[in-house]
mmCIF file of C-alpha atoms and ligand atoms in Angstrom:
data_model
loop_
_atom_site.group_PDB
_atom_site.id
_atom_site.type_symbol
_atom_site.label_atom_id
_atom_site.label_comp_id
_atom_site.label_asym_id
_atom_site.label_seq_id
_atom_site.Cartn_x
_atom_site.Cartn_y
_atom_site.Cartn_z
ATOM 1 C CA UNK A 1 -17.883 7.386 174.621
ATOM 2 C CA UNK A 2 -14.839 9.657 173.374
ATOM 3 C CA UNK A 3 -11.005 7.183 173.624
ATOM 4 C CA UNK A 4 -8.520 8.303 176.324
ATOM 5 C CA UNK A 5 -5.281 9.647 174.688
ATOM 6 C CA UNK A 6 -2.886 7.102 176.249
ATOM 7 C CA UNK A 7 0.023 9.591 177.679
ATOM 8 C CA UNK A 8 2.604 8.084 176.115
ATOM 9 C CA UNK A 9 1.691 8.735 173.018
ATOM 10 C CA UNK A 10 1.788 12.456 173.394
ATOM 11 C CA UNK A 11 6.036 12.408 172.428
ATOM 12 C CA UNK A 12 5.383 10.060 169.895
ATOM 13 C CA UNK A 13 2.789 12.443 168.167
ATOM 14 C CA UNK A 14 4.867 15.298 167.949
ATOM 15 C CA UNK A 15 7.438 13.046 166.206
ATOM 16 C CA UNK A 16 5.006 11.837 163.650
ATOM 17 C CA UNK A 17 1.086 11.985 164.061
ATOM 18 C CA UNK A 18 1.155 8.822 161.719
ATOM 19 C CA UNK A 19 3.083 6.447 164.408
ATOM 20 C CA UNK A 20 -0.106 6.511 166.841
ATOM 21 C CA UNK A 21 -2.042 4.697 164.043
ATOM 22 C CA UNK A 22 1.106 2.202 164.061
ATOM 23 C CA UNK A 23 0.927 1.896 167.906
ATOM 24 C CA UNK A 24 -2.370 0.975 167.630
ATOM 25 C CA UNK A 25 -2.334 -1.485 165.293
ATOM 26 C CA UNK A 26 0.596 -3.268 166.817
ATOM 27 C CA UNK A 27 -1.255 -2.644 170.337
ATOM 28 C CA UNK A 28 0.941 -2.523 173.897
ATOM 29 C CA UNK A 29 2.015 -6.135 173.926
ATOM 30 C CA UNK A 30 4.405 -5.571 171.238
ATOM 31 C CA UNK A 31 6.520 -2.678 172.526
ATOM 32 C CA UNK A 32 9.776 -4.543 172.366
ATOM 33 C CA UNK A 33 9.378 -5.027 169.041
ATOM 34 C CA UNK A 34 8.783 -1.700 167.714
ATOM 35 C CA UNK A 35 10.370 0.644 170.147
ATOM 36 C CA UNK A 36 13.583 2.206 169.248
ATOM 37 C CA UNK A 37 16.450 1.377 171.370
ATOM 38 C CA UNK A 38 16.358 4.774 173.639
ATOM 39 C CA UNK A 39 12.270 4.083 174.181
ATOM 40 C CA UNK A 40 14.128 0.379 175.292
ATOM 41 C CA UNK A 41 15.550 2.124 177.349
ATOM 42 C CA UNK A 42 12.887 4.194 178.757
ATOM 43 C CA UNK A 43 10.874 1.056 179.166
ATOM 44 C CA UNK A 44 13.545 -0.468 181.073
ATOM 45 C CA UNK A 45 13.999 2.621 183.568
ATOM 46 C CA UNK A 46 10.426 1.967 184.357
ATOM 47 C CA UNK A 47 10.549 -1.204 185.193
ATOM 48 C CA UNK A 48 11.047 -0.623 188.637
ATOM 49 C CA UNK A 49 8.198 1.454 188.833
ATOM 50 C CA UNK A 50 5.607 -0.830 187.017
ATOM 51 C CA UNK A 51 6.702 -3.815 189.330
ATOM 52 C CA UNK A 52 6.628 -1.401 192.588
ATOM 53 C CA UNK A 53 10.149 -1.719 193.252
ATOM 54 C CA UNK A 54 11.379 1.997 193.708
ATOM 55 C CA UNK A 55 10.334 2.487 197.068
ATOM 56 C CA UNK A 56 8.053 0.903 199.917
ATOM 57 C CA UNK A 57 7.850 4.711 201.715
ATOM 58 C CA UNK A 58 4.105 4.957 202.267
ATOM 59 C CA UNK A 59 4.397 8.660 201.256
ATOM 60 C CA UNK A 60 5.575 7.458 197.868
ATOM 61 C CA UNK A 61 3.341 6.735 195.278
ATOM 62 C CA UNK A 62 4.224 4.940 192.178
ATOM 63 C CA UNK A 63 2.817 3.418 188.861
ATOM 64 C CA UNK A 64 -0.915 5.072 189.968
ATOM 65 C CA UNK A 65 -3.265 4.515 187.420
ATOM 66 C CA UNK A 66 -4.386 8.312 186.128
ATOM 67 C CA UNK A 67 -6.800 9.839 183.788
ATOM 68 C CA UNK A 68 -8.452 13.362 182.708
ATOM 69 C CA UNK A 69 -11.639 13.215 181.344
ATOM 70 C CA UNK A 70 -11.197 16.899 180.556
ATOM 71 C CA UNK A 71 -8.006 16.321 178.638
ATOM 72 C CA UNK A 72 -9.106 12.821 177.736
ATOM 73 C CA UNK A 73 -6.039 11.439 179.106
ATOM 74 C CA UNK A 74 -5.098 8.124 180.542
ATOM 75 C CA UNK A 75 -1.866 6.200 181.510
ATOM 76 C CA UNK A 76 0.632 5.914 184.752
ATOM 77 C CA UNK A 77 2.423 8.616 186.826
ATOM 78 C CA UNK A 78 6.213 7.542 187.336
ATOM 79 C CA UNK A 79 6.553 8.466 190.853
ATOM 80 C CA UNK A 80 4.224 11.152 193.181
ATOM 81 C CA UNK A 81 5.805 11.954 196.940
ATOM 82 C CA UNK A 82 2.994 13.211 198.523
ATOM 83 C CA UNK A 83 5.153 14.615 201.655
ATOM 84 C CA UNK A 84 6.573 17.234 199.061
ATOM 85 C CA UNK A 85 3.579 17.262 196.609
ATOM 86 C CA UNK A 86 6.125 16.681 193.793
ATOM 87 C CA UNK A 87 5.968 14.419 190.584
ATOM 88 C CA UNK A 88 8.709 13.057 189.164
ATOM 89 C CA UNK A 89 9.372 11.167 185.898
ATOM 90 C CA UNK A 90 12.394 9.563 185.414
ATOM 91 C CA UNK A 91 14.249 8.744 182.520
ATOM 92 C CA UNK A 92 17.199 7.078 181.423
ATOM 93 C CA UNK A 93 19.355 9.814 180.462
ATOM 94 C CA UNK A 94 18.335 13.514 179.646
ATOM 95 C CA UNK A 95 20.491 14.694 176.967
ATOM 96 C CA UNK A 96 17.640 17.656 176.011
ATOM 97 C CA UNK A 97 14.468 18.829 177.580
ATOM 98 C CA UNK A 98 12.163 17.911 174.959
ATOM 99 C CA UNK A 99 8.738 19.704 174.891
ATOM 100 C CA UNK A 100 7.187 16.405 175.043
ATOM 101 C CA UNK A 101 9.357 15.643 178.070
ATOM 102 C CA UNK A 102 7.263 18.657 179.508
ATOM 103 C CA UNK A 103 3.827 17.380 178.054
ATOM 104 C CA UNK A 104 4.097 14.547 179.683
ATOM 105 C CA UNK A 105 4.490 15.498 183.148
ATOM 106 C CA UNK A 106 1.689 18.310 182.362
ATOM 107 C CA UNK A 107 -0.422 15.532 181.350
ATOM 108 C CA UNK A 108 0.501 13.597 184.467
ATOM 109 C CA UNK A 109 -0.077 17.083 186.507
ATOM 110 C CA UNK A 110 -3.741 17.227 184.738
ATOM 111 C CA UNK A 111 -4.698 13.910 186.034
ATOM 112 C CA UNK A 112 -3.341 13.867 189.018
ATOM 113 C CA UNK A 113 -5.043 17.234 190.435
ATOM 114 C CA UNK A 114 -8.416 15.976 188.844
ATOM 115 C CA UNK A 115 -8.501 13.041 190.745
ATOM 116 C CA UNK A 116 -7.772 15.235 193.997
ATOM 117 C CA UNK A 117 -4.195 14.797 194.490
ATOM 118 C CA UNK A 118 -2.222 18.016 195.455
ATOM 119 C CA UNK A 119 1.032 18.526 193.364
ATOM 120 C CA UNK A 120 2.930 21.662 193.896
ATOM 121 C CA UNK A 121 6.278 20.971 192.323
ATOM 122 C CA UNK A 122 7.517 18.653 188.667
ATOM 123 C CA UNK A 123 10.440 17.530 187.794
ATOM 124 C CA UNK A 124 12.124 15.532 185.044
ATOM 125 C CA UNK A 125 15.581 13.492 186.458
ATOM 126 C CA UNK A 126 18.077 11.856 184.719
ATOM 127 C CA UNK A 127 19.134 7.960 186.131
ATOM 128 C CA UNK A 128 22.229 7.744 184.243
ATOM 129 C CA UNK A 129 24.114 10.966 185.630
ATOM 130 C CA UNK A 130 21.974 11.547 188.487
ATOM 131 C CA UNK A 131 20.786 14.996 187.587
ATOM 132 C CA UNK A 132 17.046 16.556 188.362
ATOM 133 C CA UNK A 133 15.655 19.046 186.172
ATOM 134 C CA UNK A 134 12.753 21.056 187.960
ATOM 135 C CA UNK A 135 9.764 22.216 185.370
ATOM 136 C CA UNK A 136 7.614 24.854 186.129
ATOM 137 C CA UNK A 137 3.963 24.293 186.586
ATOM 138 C CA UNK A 138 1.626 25.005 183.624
ATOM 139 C CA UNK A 139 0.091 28.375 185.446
ATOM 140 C CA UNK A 140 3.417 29.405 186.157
ATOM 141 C CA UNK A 141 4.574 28.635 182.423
ATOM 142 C CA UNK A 142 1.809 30.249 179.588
ATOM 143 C CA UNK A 143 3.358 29.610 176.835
ATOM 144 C CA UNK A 144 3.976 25.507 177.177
ATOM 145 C CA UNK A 145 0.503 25.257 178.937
ATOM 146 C CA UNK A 146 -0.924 26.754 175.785
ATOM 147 C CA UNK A 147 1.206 24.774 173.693
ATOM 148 C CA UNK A 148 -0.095 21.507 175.964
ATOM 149 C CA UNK A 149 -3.434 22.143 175.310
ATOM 150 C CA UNK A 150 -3.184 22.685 171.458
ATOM 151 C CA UNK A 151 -1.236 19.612 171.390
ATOM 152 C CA UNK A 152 -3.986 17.602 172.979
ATOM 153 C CA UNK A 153 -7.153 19.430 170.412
ATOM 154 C CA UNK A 154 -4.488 18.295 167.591
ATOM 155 C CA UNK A 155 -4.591 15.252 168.436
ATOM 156 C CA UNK A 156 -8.059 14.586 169.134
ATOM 157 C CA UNK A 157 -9.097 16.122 165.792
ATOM 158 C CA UNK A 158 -6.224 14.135 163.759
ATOM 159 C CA UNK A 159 -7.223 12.352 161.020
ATOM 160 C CA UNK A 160 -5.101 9.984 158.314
ATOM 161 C CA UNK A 161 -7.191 11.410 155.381
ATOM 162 C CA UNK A 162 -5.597 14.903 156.425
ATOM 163 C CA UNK A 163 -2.909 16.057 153.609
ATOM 164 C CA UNK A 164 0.967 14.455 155.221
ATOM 165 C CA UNK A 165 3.978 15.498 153.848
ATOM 166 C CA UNK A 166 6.608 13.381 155.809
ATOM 167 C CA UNK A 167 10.117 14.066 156.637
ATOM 168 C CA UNK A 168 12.328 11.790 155.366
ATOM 169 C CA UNK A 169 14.567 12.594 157.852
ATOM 170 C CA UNK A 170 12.371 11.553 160.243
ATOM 171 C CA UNK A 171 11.399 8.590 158.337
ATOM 172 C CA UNK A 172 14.841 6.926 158.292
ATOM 173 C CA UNK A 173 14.786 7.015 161.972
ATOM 174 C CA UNK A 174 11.233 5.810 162.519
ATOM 175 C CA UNK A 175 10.869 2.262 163.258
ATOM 176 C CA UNK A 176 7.624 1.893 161.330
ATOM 177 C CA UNK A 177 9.405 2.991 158.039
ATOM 178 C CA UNK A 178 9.281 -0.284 156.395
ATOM 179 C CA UNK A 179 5.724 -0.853 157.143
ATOM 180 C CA UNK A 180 4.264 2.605 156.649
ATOM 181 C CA UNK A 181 3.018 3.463 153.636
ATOM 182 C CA UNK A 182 3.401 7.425 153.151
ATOM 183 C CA UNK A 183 7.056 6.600 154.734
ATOM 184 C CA UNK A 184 9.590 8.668 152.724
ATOM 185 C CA UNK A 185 12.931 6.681 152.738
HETATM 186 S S1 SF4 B 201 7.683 6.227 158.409
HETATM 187 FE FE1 SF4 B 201 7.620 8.472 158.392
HETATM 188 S S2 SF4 B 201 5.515 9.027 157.902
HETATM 189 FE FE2 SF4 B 201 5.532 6.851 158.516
HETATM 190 S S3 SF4 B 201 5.073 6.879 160.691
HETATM 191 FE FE3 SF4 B 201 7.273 6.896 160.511
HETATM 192 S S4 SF4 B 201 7.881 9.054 160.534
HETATM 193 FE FE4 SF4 B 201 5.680 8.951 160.135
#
């Protein structure tokens, strides 16, 4: 049986494909630990949703466990009003759109419309200064659906024996730099 690609760790690829092995390793429990301070504060935003606190509106769903077996995906939509069809997933504050900002709601998208779930609209919004940034759809948006879906062969085809250069700026910022062993800083 082929592993689900946990969604979260889409972002965290694109930073470095050699923090999933570190994630692993360390496994779920120990998030605090080796999260930077804004994934702390990611973590705390969803809070709320992982404890079912956001909202008790019947046409709100939030939390759901998802998954894609054609995308090999797994992991938790943020929040899914099914009297709009729209997705959301909140974060702390959005300084940038970041393509795996985008991933990760396509991912959620994938899921959700396998598992027969209607979703017509996605959106990204920001807690801190209350802003909501619509994203298109992946049919309405080629170029980051193609993007999506080599993202997701990459990373099912990754290996640790595959020639890494790493960036040391990158490196400096990564909490695993102490404990990694290609780390360059
Ligand atoms: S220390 Fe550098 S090479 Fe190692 S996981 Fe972090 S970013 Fe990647």
């Amino acid at each position: 049986m082929e592993t689900y690609i946990p969604i979260s760790y889409l972002n965290d690829f694109i930073f470095c494909p050699r923090s999933i092995y570190f994630h692993q390793c360390f496994g779920r429990s120990s998030k605090r630990l080796y999260h930077s301070t804004d994934q702390i504060d990611g973590l705390t935003a969803h809070k709320t949703i992982d404890k079912n606190t956001y909202s008790t509106s019947k046409e709100t769903l939030q939390g759901l466990e998802i998954y894609s077996e054609k995308y090999n995906l797994c992991g938790k939509i943020d929040i899914y009003d099914s009297s709009k069809y729209l997705l959301i997933e909140r974060k702390k504050k959005i300084k940038v759109i970041y393509d795996g900002y985008i991933f990760q709601l396509f991912a959620q998208y994938f899921c959700l419309i396998e598992m027969g779930y209607k979703v017509e609209h996605l959106k990204l919004y920001s807690m801190d200064d209350n802003k909501s940034h619509p994203i298109p759809l992946p049919k309405d948006d080629e170029q980051f659906f193609n993007k999506f879906e080599a993202l997701i062969e990459t990373m099912k085809s990754f290996s640790l024996k595959e020639p890494f250069v790493p960036n040391k700026n990158k490196c400096t910022h990564c909490i695993y730099h102490t404990i990694c062993d290609v780390s360059a800083c």
